[in-house]
């Protein structure tokens, strides 16, 4: 599938911490790699080692809050990643 992807990824990404019982409680964060050149190294095509430099959100949620707010179910949690065409204005930080 890598051959069908433009590298580095520059389109907006939507990260979702999925709440298992209520989609309204899910936490969504957008990241736009193409908006900051320093992020492009994180979103370049994976090397043979499979490891790229990491990046993310400083304070999305604590592990304690994930557990207390019901995100953890059967010792697991779900995360979704979507590549978007645009970032909805209401999600811009």
PDB file of N, CA and C in Angstrom:
ATOM      1  N   UNK A   1       0.812  -1.204   0.000  1.00  0.00           N
ATOM      2  CA  UNK A   1       0.000   0.000   0.000  1.00  0.00           C
ATOM      3  C   UNK A   1       0.854   1.266   0.000  1.00  0.00           C
ATOM      4  N   UNK A   2       2.093   1.179   0.478  1.00  0.00           N
ATOM      5  CA  UNK A   2       2.938   2.367   0.538  1.00  0.00           C
ATOM      6  C   UNK A   2       3.111   3.031  -0.823  1.00  0.00           C
ATOM      7  N   UNK A   3       3.109   2.228  -1.890  1.00  0.00           N
ATOM      8  CA  UNK A   3       3.341   2.798  -3.216  1.00  0.00           C
ATOM      9  C   UNK A   3       2.192   3.699  -3.674  1.00  0.00           C
ATOM     10  N   UNK A   4       1.030   3.593  -3.046  1.00  0.00           N
ATOM     11  CA  UNK A   4      -0.116   4.423  -3.409  1.00  0.00           C
ATOM     12  C   UNK A   4      -0.210   5.697  -2.565  1.00  0.00           C
ATOM     13  N   UNK A   5       0.645   5.824  -1.583  1.00  0.00           N
ATOM     14  CA  UNK A   5       0.635   6.969  -0.667  1.00  0.00           C
ATOM     15  C   UNK A   5       1.659   8.003  -1.111  1.00  0.00           C
ATOM     16  N   UNK A   6       1.284   9.274  -1.111  1.00  0.00           N
ATOM     17  CA  UNK A   6       2.249  10.352  -1.355  1.00  0.00           C
ATOM     18  C   UNK A   6       3.051  10.565  -0.083  1.00  0.00           C
ATOM     19  N   UNK A   7       4.382  10.615  -0.220  1.00  0.00           N
ATOM     20  CA  UNK A   7       5.268  10.788   0.938  1.00  0.00           C
ATOM     21  C   UNK A   7       6.027  12.084   0.799  1.00  0.00           C
ATOM     22  N   UNK A   8       6.282  12.809   1.866  1.00  0.00           N
ATOM     23  CA  UNK A   8       5.716  12.601   3.197  1.00  0.00           C
ATOM     24  C   UNK A   8       4.220  12.934   3.206  1.00  0.00           C
ATOM     25  N   UNK A   9       3.525  12.377   4.173  1.00  0.00           N
ATOM     26  CA  UNK A   9       2.099  12.659   4.333  1.00  0.00           C
ATOM     27  C   UNK A   9       1.964  14.128   4.730  1.00  0.00           C
ATOM     28  N   UNK A  10       1.183  14.875   3.972  1.00  0.00           N
ATOM     29  CA  UNK A  10       0.985  16.297   4.268  1.00  0.00           C
ATOM     30  C   UNK A  10      -0.472  16.633   4.566  1.00  0.00           C
ATOM     31  N   UNK A  11      -1.365  15.707   4.260  1.00  0.00           N
ATOM     32  CA  UNK A  11      -2.795  15.966   4.470  1.00  0.00           C
ATOM     33  C   UNK A  11      -3.126  15.955   5.958  1.00  0.00           C
ATOM     34  N   UNK A  12      -4.195  16.640   6.336  1.00  0.00           N
ATOM     35  CA  UNK A  12      -4.613  16.650   7.743  1.00  0.00           C
ATOM     36  C   UNK A  12      -4.947  15.246   8.237  1.00  0.00           C
ATOM     37  N   UNK A  13      -4.541  14.979   9.458  1.00  0.00           N
ATOM     38  CA  UNK A  13      -4.806  13.692  10.099  1.00  0.00           C
ATOM     39  C   UNK A  13      -5.737  13.913  11.275  1.00  0.00           C
ATOM     40  N   UNK A  14      -6.683  13.027  11.441  1.00  0.00           N
ATOM     41  CA  UNK A  14      -7.586  13.071  12.579  1.00  0.00           C
ATOM     42  C   UNK A  14      -7.300  11.855  13.449  1.00  0.00           C
ATOM     43  N   UNK A  15      -6.837  12.111  14.664  1.00  0.00           N
ATOM     44  CA  UNK A  15      -6.610  11.059  15.652  1.00  0.00           C
ATOM     45  C   UNK A  15      -7.819  11.043  16.573  1.00  0.00           C
ATOM     46  N   UNK A  16      -8.373   9.865  16.799  1.00  0.00           N
ATOM     47  CA  UNK A  16      -9.533   9.741  17.675  1.00  0.00           C
ATOM     48  C   UNK A  16      -9.270   8.689  18.729  1.00  0.00           C
ATOM     49  N   UNK A  17      -9.392   9.074  19.991  1.00  0.00           N
ATOM     50  CA  UNK A  17      -9.411   8.114  21.089  1.00  0.00           C
ATOM     51  C   UNK A  17     -10.878   7.739  21.233  1.00  0.00           C
ATOM     52  N   UNK A  18     -11.198   6.514  20.860  1.00  0.00           N
ATOM     53  CA  UNK A  18     -12.590   6.080  20.730  1.00  0.00           C
ATOM     54  C   UNK A  18     -13.147   5.626  22.076  1.00  0.00           C
ATOM     55  N   UNK A  19     -14.242   6.245  22.476  1.00  0.00           N
ATOM     56  CA  UNK A  19     -14.928   5.803  23.691  1.00  0.00           C
ATOM     57  C   UNK A  19     -15.796   4.606  23.310  1.00  0.00           C
ATOM     58  N   UNK A  20     -15.690   3.479  24.029  1.00  0.00           N
ATOM     59  CA  UNK A  20     -16.389   2.260  23.616  1.00  0.00           C
ATOM     60  C   UNK A  20     -17.909   2.309  23.742  1.00  0.00           C
ATOM     61  N   UNK A  21     -18.440   3.266  24.503  1.00  0.00           N
ATOM     62  CA  UNK A  21     -19.889   3.311  24.710  1.00  0.00           C
ATOM     63  C   UNK A  21     -20.563   4.539  24.116  1.00  0.00           C
ATOM     64  N   UNK A  22     -19.819   5.618  23.940  1.00  0.00           N
ATOM     65  CA  UNK A  22     -20.431   6.862  23.470  1.00  0.00           C
ATOM     66  C   UNK A  22     -19.483   7.609  22.540  1.00  0.00           C
ATOM     67  N   UNK A  23     -19.851   7.686  21.270  1.00  0.00           N
ATOM     68  CA  UNK A  23     -19.043   8.425  20.310  1.00  0.00           C
ATOM     69  C   UNK A  23     -18.892   9.890  20.675  1.00  0.00           C
ATOM     70  N   UNK A  24     -19.879  10.438  21.393  1.00  0.00           N
ATOM     71  CA  UNK A  24     -19.798  11.843  21.808  1.00  0.00           C
ATOM     72  C   UNK A  24     -18.701  12.071  22.832  1.00  0.00           C
ATOM     73  N   UNK A  25     -18.299  11.030  23.551  1.00  0.00           N
ATOM     74  CA  UNK A  25     -17.224  11.152  24.538  1.00  0.00           C
ATOM     75  C   UNK A  25     -15.846  10.930  23.920  1.00  0.00           C
ATOM     76  N   UNK A  26     -15.800  10.462  22.669  1.00  0.00           N
ATOM     77  CA  UNK A  26     -14.517  10.245  22.004  1.00  0.00           C
ATOM     78  C   UNK A  26     -13.753  11.559  21.926  1.00  0.00           C
ATOM     79  N   UNK A  27     -12.432  11.469  21.993  1.00  0.00           N
ATOM     80  CA  UNK A  27     -11.573  12.656  21.941  1.00  0.00           C
ATOM     81  C   UNK A  27     -10.917  12.704  20.574  1.00  0.00           C
ATOM     82  N   UNK A  28     -11.062  13.840  19.890  1.00  0.00           N
ATOM     83  CA  UNK A  28     -10.528  14.006  18.542  1.00  0.00           C
ATOM     84  C   UNK A  28      -9.500  15.132  18.516  1.00  0.00           C
ATOM     85  N   UNK A  29      -8.398  14.867  17.835  1.00  0.00           N
ATOM     86  CA  UNK A  29      -7.353  15.883  17.661  1.00  0.00           C
ATOM     87  C   UNK A  29      -6.883  15.840  16.217  1.00  0.00           C
ATOM     88  N   UNK A  30      -6.717  17.011  15.629  1.00  0.00           N
ATOM     89  CA  UNK A  30      -6.193  17.114  14.272  1.00  0.00           C
ATOM     90  C   UNK A  30      -4.713  17.472  14.302  1.00  0.00           C
ATOM     91  N   UNK A  31      -4.005  16.953  13.334  1.00  0.00           N
ATOM     92  CA  UNK A  31      -2.603  17.293  13.131  1.00  0.00           C
ATOM     93  C   UNK A  31      -2.428  17.502  11.632  1.00  0.00           C
ATOM     94  N   UNK A  32      -1.789  18.595  11.253  1.00  0.00           N
ATOM     95  CA  UNK A  32      -1.585  18.895   9.836  1.00  0.00           C
ATOM     96  C   UNK A  32      -0.083  18.895   9.567  1.00  0.00           C
ATOM     97  N   UNK A  33       0.474  17.739   9.160  1.00  0.00           N
ATOM     98  CA  UNK A  33       1.919  17.647   8.953  1.00  0.00           C
ATOM     99  C   UNK A  33       2.449  18.662   7.951  1.00  0.00           C
ATOM    100  N   UNK A  34       1.687  18.949   6.884  1.00  0.00           N
ATOM    101  CA  UNK A  34       2.150  19.876   5.860  1.00  0.00           C
ATOM    102  C   UNK A  34       2.205  21.319   6.312  1.00  0.00           C
ATOM    103  N   UNK A  35       1.618  21.635   7.456  1.00  0.00           N
ATOM    104  CA  UNK A  35       1.599  23.013   7.954  1.00  0.00           C
ATOM    105  C   UNK A  35       2.901  23.387   8.649  1.00  0.00           C
ATOM    106  N   UNK A  36       3.665  22.384   9.064  1.00  0.00           N
ATOM    107  CA  UNK A  36       4.938  22.645   9.763  1.00  0.00           C
ATOM    108  C   UNK A  36       6.021  21.746   9.176  1.00  0.00           C
ATOM    109  N   UNK A  37       7.044  22.360   8.618  1.00  0.00           N
ATOM    110  CA  UNK A  37       8.114  21.582   7.980  1.00  0.00           C
ATOM    111  C   UNK A  37       8.827  20.660   8.953  1.00  0.00           C
ATOM    112  N   UNK A  38       8.886  21.039  10.238  1.00  0.00           N
ATOM    113  CA  UNK A  38       9.575  20.196  11.215  1.00  0.00           C
ATOM    114  C   UNK A  38       8.831  18.882  11.466  1.00  0.00           C
ATOM    115  N   UNK A  39       7.560  18.805  11.099  1.00  0.00           N
ATOM    116  CA  UNK A  39       6.792  17.568  11.283  1.00  0.00           C
ATOM    117  C   UNK A  39       6.955  16.594  10.124  1.00  0.00           C
ATOM    118  N   UNK A  40       7.414  17.068   8.975  1.00  0.00           N
ATOM    119  CA  UNK A  40       7.461  16.207   7.798  1.00  0.00           C
ATOM    120  C   UNK A  40       8.360  14.990   7.992  1.00  0.00           C
ATOM    121  N   UNK A  41       9.419  15.113   8.787  1.00  0.00           N
ATOM    122  CA  UNK A  41      10.293  13.964   9.035  1.00  0.00           C
ATOM    123  C   UNK A  41       9.526  12.844   9.738  1.00  0.00           C
ATOM    124  N   UNK A  42       8.548  13.195  10.543  1.00  0.00           N
ATOM    125  CA  UNK A  42       7.729  12.193  11.237  1.00  0.00           C
ATOM    126  C   UNK A  42       6.804  11.454  10.280  1.00  0.00           C
ATOM    127  N   UNK A  43       6.481  12.086   9.162  1.00  0.00           N
ATOM    128  CA  UNK A  43       5.494  11.532   8.243  1.00  0.00           C
ATOM    129  C   UNK A  43       6.084  11.173   6.887  1.00  0.00           C
ATOM    130  N   UNK A  44       7.405  10.958   6.845  1.00  0.00           N
ATOM    131  CA  UNK A  44       8.034  10.489   5.620  1.00  0.00           C
ATOM    132  C   UNK A  44       7.810   8.983   5.497  1.00  0.00           C
ATOM    133  N   UNK A  45       8.078   8.445   4.329  1.00  0.00           N
ATOM    134  CA  UNK A  45       7.894   7.006   4.115  1.00  0.00           C
ATOM    135  C   UNK A  45       8.741   6.247   5.129  1.00  0.00           C
ATOM    136  N   UNK A  46       8.177   5.232   5.778  1.00  0.00           N
ATOM    137  CA  UNK A  46       8.948   4.477   6.778  1.00  0.00           C
ATOM    138  C   UNK A  46      10.219   3.889   6.168  1.00  0.00           C
ATOM    139  N   UNK A  47      11.294   3.945   6.926  1.00  0.00           N
ATOM    140  CA  UNK A  47      12.568   3.397   6.469  1.00  0.00           C
ATOM    141  C   UNK A  47      12.551   1.878   6.618  1.00  0.00           C
ATOM    142  N   UNK A  48      13.623   1.235   6.179  1.00  0.00           N
ATOM    143  CA  UNK A  48      13.719  -0.224   6.303  1.00  0.00           C
ATOM    144  C   UNK A  48      13.618  -0.674   7.751  1.00  0.00           C
ATOM    145  N   UNK A  49      14.070   0.172   8.678  1.00  0.00           N
ATOM    146  CA  UNK A  49      13.981  -0.183  10.101  1.00  0.00           C
ATOM    147  C   UNK A  49      12.540  -0.083  10.601  1.00  0.00           C
ATOM    148  N   UNK A  50      11.696   0.634   9.847  1.00  0.00           N
ATOM    149  CA  UNK A  50      10.299   0.790  10.231  1.00  0.00           C
ATOM    150  C   UNK A  50      10.063   1.862  11.268  1.00  0.00           C
ATOM    151  N   UNK A  51      11.119   2.596  11.630  1.00  0.00           N
ATOM    152  CA  UNK A  51      10.988   3.600  12.687  1.00  0.00           C
ATOM    153  C   UNK A  51      11.204   5.002  12.136  1.00  0.00           C
ATOM    154  N   UNK A  52      10.216   5.842  12.299  1.00  0.00           N
ATOM    155  CA  UNK A  52      10.343   7.259  11.989  1.00  0.00           C
ATOM    156  C   UNK A  52      10.373   8.024  13.304  1.00  0.00           C
ATOM    157  N   UNK A  53      10.841   9.255  13.228  1.00  0.00           N
ATOM    158  CA  UNK A  53      10.806  10.117  14.409  1.00  0.00           C
ATOM    159  C   UNK A  53       9.352  10.301  14.828  1.00  0.00           C
ATOM    160  N   UNK A  54       9.105  10.293  16.114  1.00  0.00           N
ATOM    161  CA  UNK A  54       7.740  10.419  16.619  1.00  0.00           C
ATOM    162  C   UNK A  54       7.326  11.859  16.846  1.00  0.00           C
ATOM    163  N   UNK A  55       6.042  12.088  16.845  1.00  0.00           N
ATOM    164  CA  UNK A  55       5.472  13.375  17.210  1.00  0.00           C
ATOM    165  C   UNK A  55       4.040  13.118  17.645  1.00  0.00           C
ATOM    166  N   UNK A  56       3.448  14.091  18.299  1.00  0.00           N
ATOM    167  CA  UNK A  56       2.084  13.872  18.764  1.00  0.00           C
ATOM    168  C   UNK A  56       1.577  15.025  19.592  1.00  0.00           C
ATOM    169  N   UNK A  57       0.695  14.703  20.513  1.00  0.00           N
ATOM    170  CA  UNK A  57       0.037  15.705  21.338  1.00  0.00           C
ATOM    171  C   UNK A  57       0.563  15.604  22.758  1.00  0.00           C
ATOM    172  N   UNK A  58       0.953  16.734  23.328  1.00  0.00           N
ATOM    173  CA  UNK A  58       1.499  16.749  24.682  1.00  0.00           C
ATOM    174  C   UNK A  58       0.495  16.283  25.722  1.00  0.00           C
ATOM    175  N   UNK A  59      -0.728  16.751  25.615  1.00  0.00           N
ATOM    176  CA  UNK A  59      -1.714  16.482  26.672  1.00  0.00           C
ATOM    177  C   UNK A  59      -3.065  16.103  26.080  1.00  0.00           C
ATOM    178  N   UNK A  60      -3.143  14.944  25.505  1.00  0.00           N
ATOM    179  CA  UNK A  60      -4.439  14.514  24.967  1.00  0.00           C
ATOM    180  C   UNK A  60      -5.325  14.031  26.108  1.00  0.00           C
ATOM    181  N   UNK A  61      -4.802  13.118  26.950  1.00  0.00           N
ATOM    182  CA  UNK A  61      -5.515  12.613  28.124  1.00  0.00           C
ATOM    183  C   UNK A  61      -4.523  11.787  28.938  1.00  0.00           C
ATOM    184  N   UNK A  62      -4.681  11.772  30.245  1.00  0.00           N
ATOM    185  CA  UNK A  62      -3.820  10.940  31.082  1.00  0.00           C
ATOM    186  C   UNK A  62      -4.368   9.518  31.121  1.00  0.00           C
ATOM    187  N   UNK A  63      -3.517   8.569  31.464  1.00  0.00           N
ATOM    188  CA  UNK A  63      -3.946   7.178  31.583  1.00  0.00           C
ATOM    189  C   UNK A  63      -5.006   7.033  32.670  1.00  0.00           C
ATOM    190  N   UNK A  64      -4.821   7.742  33.788  1.00  0.00           N
ATOM    191  CA  UNK A  64      -5.825   7.698  34.859  1.00  0.00           C
ATOM    192  C   UNK A  64      -7.183   8.198  34.365  1.00  0.00           C
ATOM    193  N   UNK A  65      -7.177   9.295  33.612  1.00  0.00           N
ATOM    194  CA  UNK A  65      -8.432   9.838  33.089  1.00  0.00           C
ATOM    195  C   UNK A  65      -9.059   8.884  32.076  1.00  0.00           C
ATOM    196  N   UNK A  66      -8.228   8.249  31.243  1.00  0.00           N
ATOM    197  CA  UNK A  66      -8.758   7.265  30.290  1.00  0.00           C
ATOM    198  C   UNK A  66      -9.510   6.165  31.030  1.00  0.00           C
ATOM    199  N   UNK A  67      -8.916   5.683  32.107  1.00  0.00           N
ATOM    200  CA  UNK A  67      -9.530   4.610  32.888  1.00  0.00           C
ATOM    201  C   UNK A  67     -10.797   5.113  33.587  1.00  0.00           C
ATOM    202  N   UNK A  68     -10.692   6.258  34.247  1.00  0.00           N
ATOM    203  CA  UNK A  68     -11.815   6.821  35.009  1.00  0.00           C
ATOM    204  C   UNK A  68     -13.001   7.198  34.116  1.00  0.00           C
ATOM    205  N   UNK A  69     -12.717   7.686  32.904  1.00  0.00           N
ATOM    206  CA  UNK A  69     -13.777   8.152  32.006  1.00  0.00           C
ATOM    207  C   UNK A  69     -14.304   7.056  31.078  1.00  0.00           C
ATOM    208  N   UNK A  70     -13.835   5.818  31.277  1.00  0.00           N
ATOM    209  CA  UNK A  70     -14.408   4.684  30.561  1.00  0.00           C
ATOM    210  C   UNK A  70     -13.826   4.364  29.200  1.00  0.00           C
ATOM    211  N   UNK A  71     -12.647   4.906  28.877  1.00  0.00           N
ATOM    212  CA  UNK A  71     -12.025   4.594  27.592  1.00  0.00           C
ATOM    213  C   UNK A  71     -11.375   3.214  27.592  1.00  0.00           C
ATOM    214  N   UNK A  72     -10.974   2.736  28.763  1.00  0.00           N
ATOM    215  CA  UNK A  72     -10.310   1.433  28.873  1.00  0.00           C
ATOM    216  C   UNK A  72     -11.370   0.370  29.128  1.00  0.00           C
ATOM    217  N   UNK A  73     -11.376  -0.652  28.268  1.00  0.00           N
ATOM    218  CA  UNK A  73     -12.343  -1.748  28.387  1.00  0.00           C
ATOM    219  C   UNK A  73     -11.589  -3.056  28.156  1.00  0.00           C
ATOM    220  N   UNK A  74     -11.674  -3.975  29.111  1.00  0.00           N
ATOM    221  CA  UNK A  74     -10.939  -5.248  29.032  1.00  0.00           C
ATOM    222  C   UNK A  74      -9.439  -5.016  28.829  1.00  0.00           C
ATOM    223  N   UNK A  75      -8.885  -4.053  29.580  1.00  0.00           N
ATOM    224  CA  UNK A  75      -7.458  -3.717  29.529  1.00  0.00           C
ATOM    225  C   UNK A  75      -6.989  -3.267  28.142  1.00  0.00           C
ATOM    226  N   UNK A  76      -7.873  -2.686  27.358  1.00  0.00           N
ATOM    227  CA  UNK A  76      -7.514  -2.210  26.021  1.00  0.00           C
ATOM    228  C   UNK A  76      -8.239  -0.898  25.734  1.00  0.00           C
ATOM    229  N   UNK A  77      -7.718  -0.153  24.772  1.00  0.00           N
ATOM    230  CA  UNK A  77      -8.394   1.050  24.298  1.00  0.00           C
ATOM    231  C   UNK A  77      -8.243   1.119  22.784  1.00  0.00           C
ATOM    232  N   UNK A  78      -9.129   1.865  22.140  1.00  0.00           N
ATOM    233  CA  UNK A  78      -9.140   1.949  20.679  1.00  0.00           C
ATOM    234  C   UNK A  78      -8.759   3.348  20.216  1.00  0.00           C
ATOM    235  N   UNK A  79      -7.918   3.386  19.181  1.00  0.00           N
ATOM    236  CA  UNK A  79      -7.499   4.629  18.556  1.00  0.00           C
ATOM    237  C   UNK A  79      -7.789   4.511  17.063  1.00  0.00           C
ATOM    238  N   UNK A  80      -8.328   5.563  16.470  1.00  0.00           N
ATOM    239  CA  UNK A  80      -8.586   5.593  15.028  1.00  0.00           C
ATOM    240  C   UNK A  80      -7.758   6.708  14.404  1.00  0.00           C
ATOM    241  N   UNK A  81      -7.306   6.490  13.183  1.00  0.00           N
ATOM    242  CA  UNK A  81      -6.560   7.494  12.433  1.00  0.00           C
ATOM    243  C   UNK A  81      -7.211   7.632  11.070  1.00  0.00           C
ATOM    244  N   UNK A  82      -7.545   8.869  10.699  1.00  0.00           N
ATOM    245  CA  UNK A  82      -8.143   9.145   9.392  1.00  0.00           C
ATOM    246  C   UNK A  82      -7.318  10.203   8.690  1.00  0.00           C
ATOM    247  N   UNK A  83      -7.090  10.005   7.394  1.00  0.00           N
ATOM    248  CA  UNK A  83      -6.461  11.033   6.571  1.00  0.00           C
ATOM    249  C   UNK A  83      -7.594  11.851   5.969  1.00  0.00           C
ATOM    250  N   UNK A  84      -7.555  13.165   6.189  1.00  0.00           N
ATOM    251  CA  UNK A  84      -8.643  14.051   5.777  1.00  0.00           C
ATOM    252  C   UNK A  84      -8.218  14.894   4.576  1.00  0.00           C
ATOM    253  N   UNK A  85      -9.188  15.456   3.892  1.00  0.00           N
ATOM    254  CA  UNK A  85      -8.899  16.402   2.816  1.00  0.00           C
ATOM    255  C   UNK A  85      -8.746  17.813   3.377  1.00  0.00           C
ATOM    256  N   UNK A  86      -9.553  18.132   4.390  1.00  0.00           N
ATOM    257  CA  UNK A  86      -9.501  19.443   5.040  1.00  0.00           C
ATOM    258  C   UNK A  86      -9.732  19.251   6.534  1.00  0.00           C
ATOM    259  N   UNK A  87      -9.394  20.261   7.298  1.00  0.00           N
ATOM    260  CA  UNK A  87      -9.636  20.243   8.738  1.00  0.00           C
ATOM    261  C   UNK A  87     -10.867  21.090   9.018  1.00  0.00           C
ATOM    262  N   UNK A  88     -11.931  20.502   9.599  1.00  0.00           N
ATOM    263  CA  UNK A  88     -13.095  21.312   9.961  1.00  0.00           C
ATOM    264  C   UNK A  88     -12.691  22.429  10.922  1.00  0.00           C
ATOM    265  N   UNK A  89     -13.169  23.629  10.687  1.00  0.00           N
ATOM    266  CA  UNK A  89     -12.796  24.796  11.483  1.00  0.00           C
ATOM    267  C   UNK A  89     -13.001  24.574  12.973  1.00  0.00           C
ATOM    268  N   UNK A  90     -14.047  23.868  13.370  1.00  0.00           N
ATOM    269  CA  UNK A  90     -14.328  23.681  14.793  1.00  0.00           C
ATOM    270  C   UNK A  90     -13.259  22.859  15.505  1.00  0.00           C
ATOM    271  N   UNK A  91     -12.399  22.144  14.751  1.00  0.00           N
ATOM    272  CA  UNK A  91     -11.366  21.332  15.379  1.00  0.00           C
ATOM    273  C   UNK A  91     -10.006  22.011  15.407  1.00  0.00           C
ATOM    274  N   UNK A  92      -9.877  23.170  14.814  1.00  0.00           N
ATOM    275  CA  UNK A  92      -8.586  23.852  14.816  1.00  0.00           C
ATOM    276  C   UNK A  92      -8.287  24.365  16.209  1.00  0.00           C
ATOM    277  N   UNK A  93      -7.076  24.054  16.698  1.00  0.00           N
ATOM    278  CA  UNK A  93      -6.663  24.489  18.046  1.00  0.00           C
ATOM    279  C   UNK A  93      -6.131  25.901  18.007  1.00  0.00           C
TER     280      UNK A  93
END
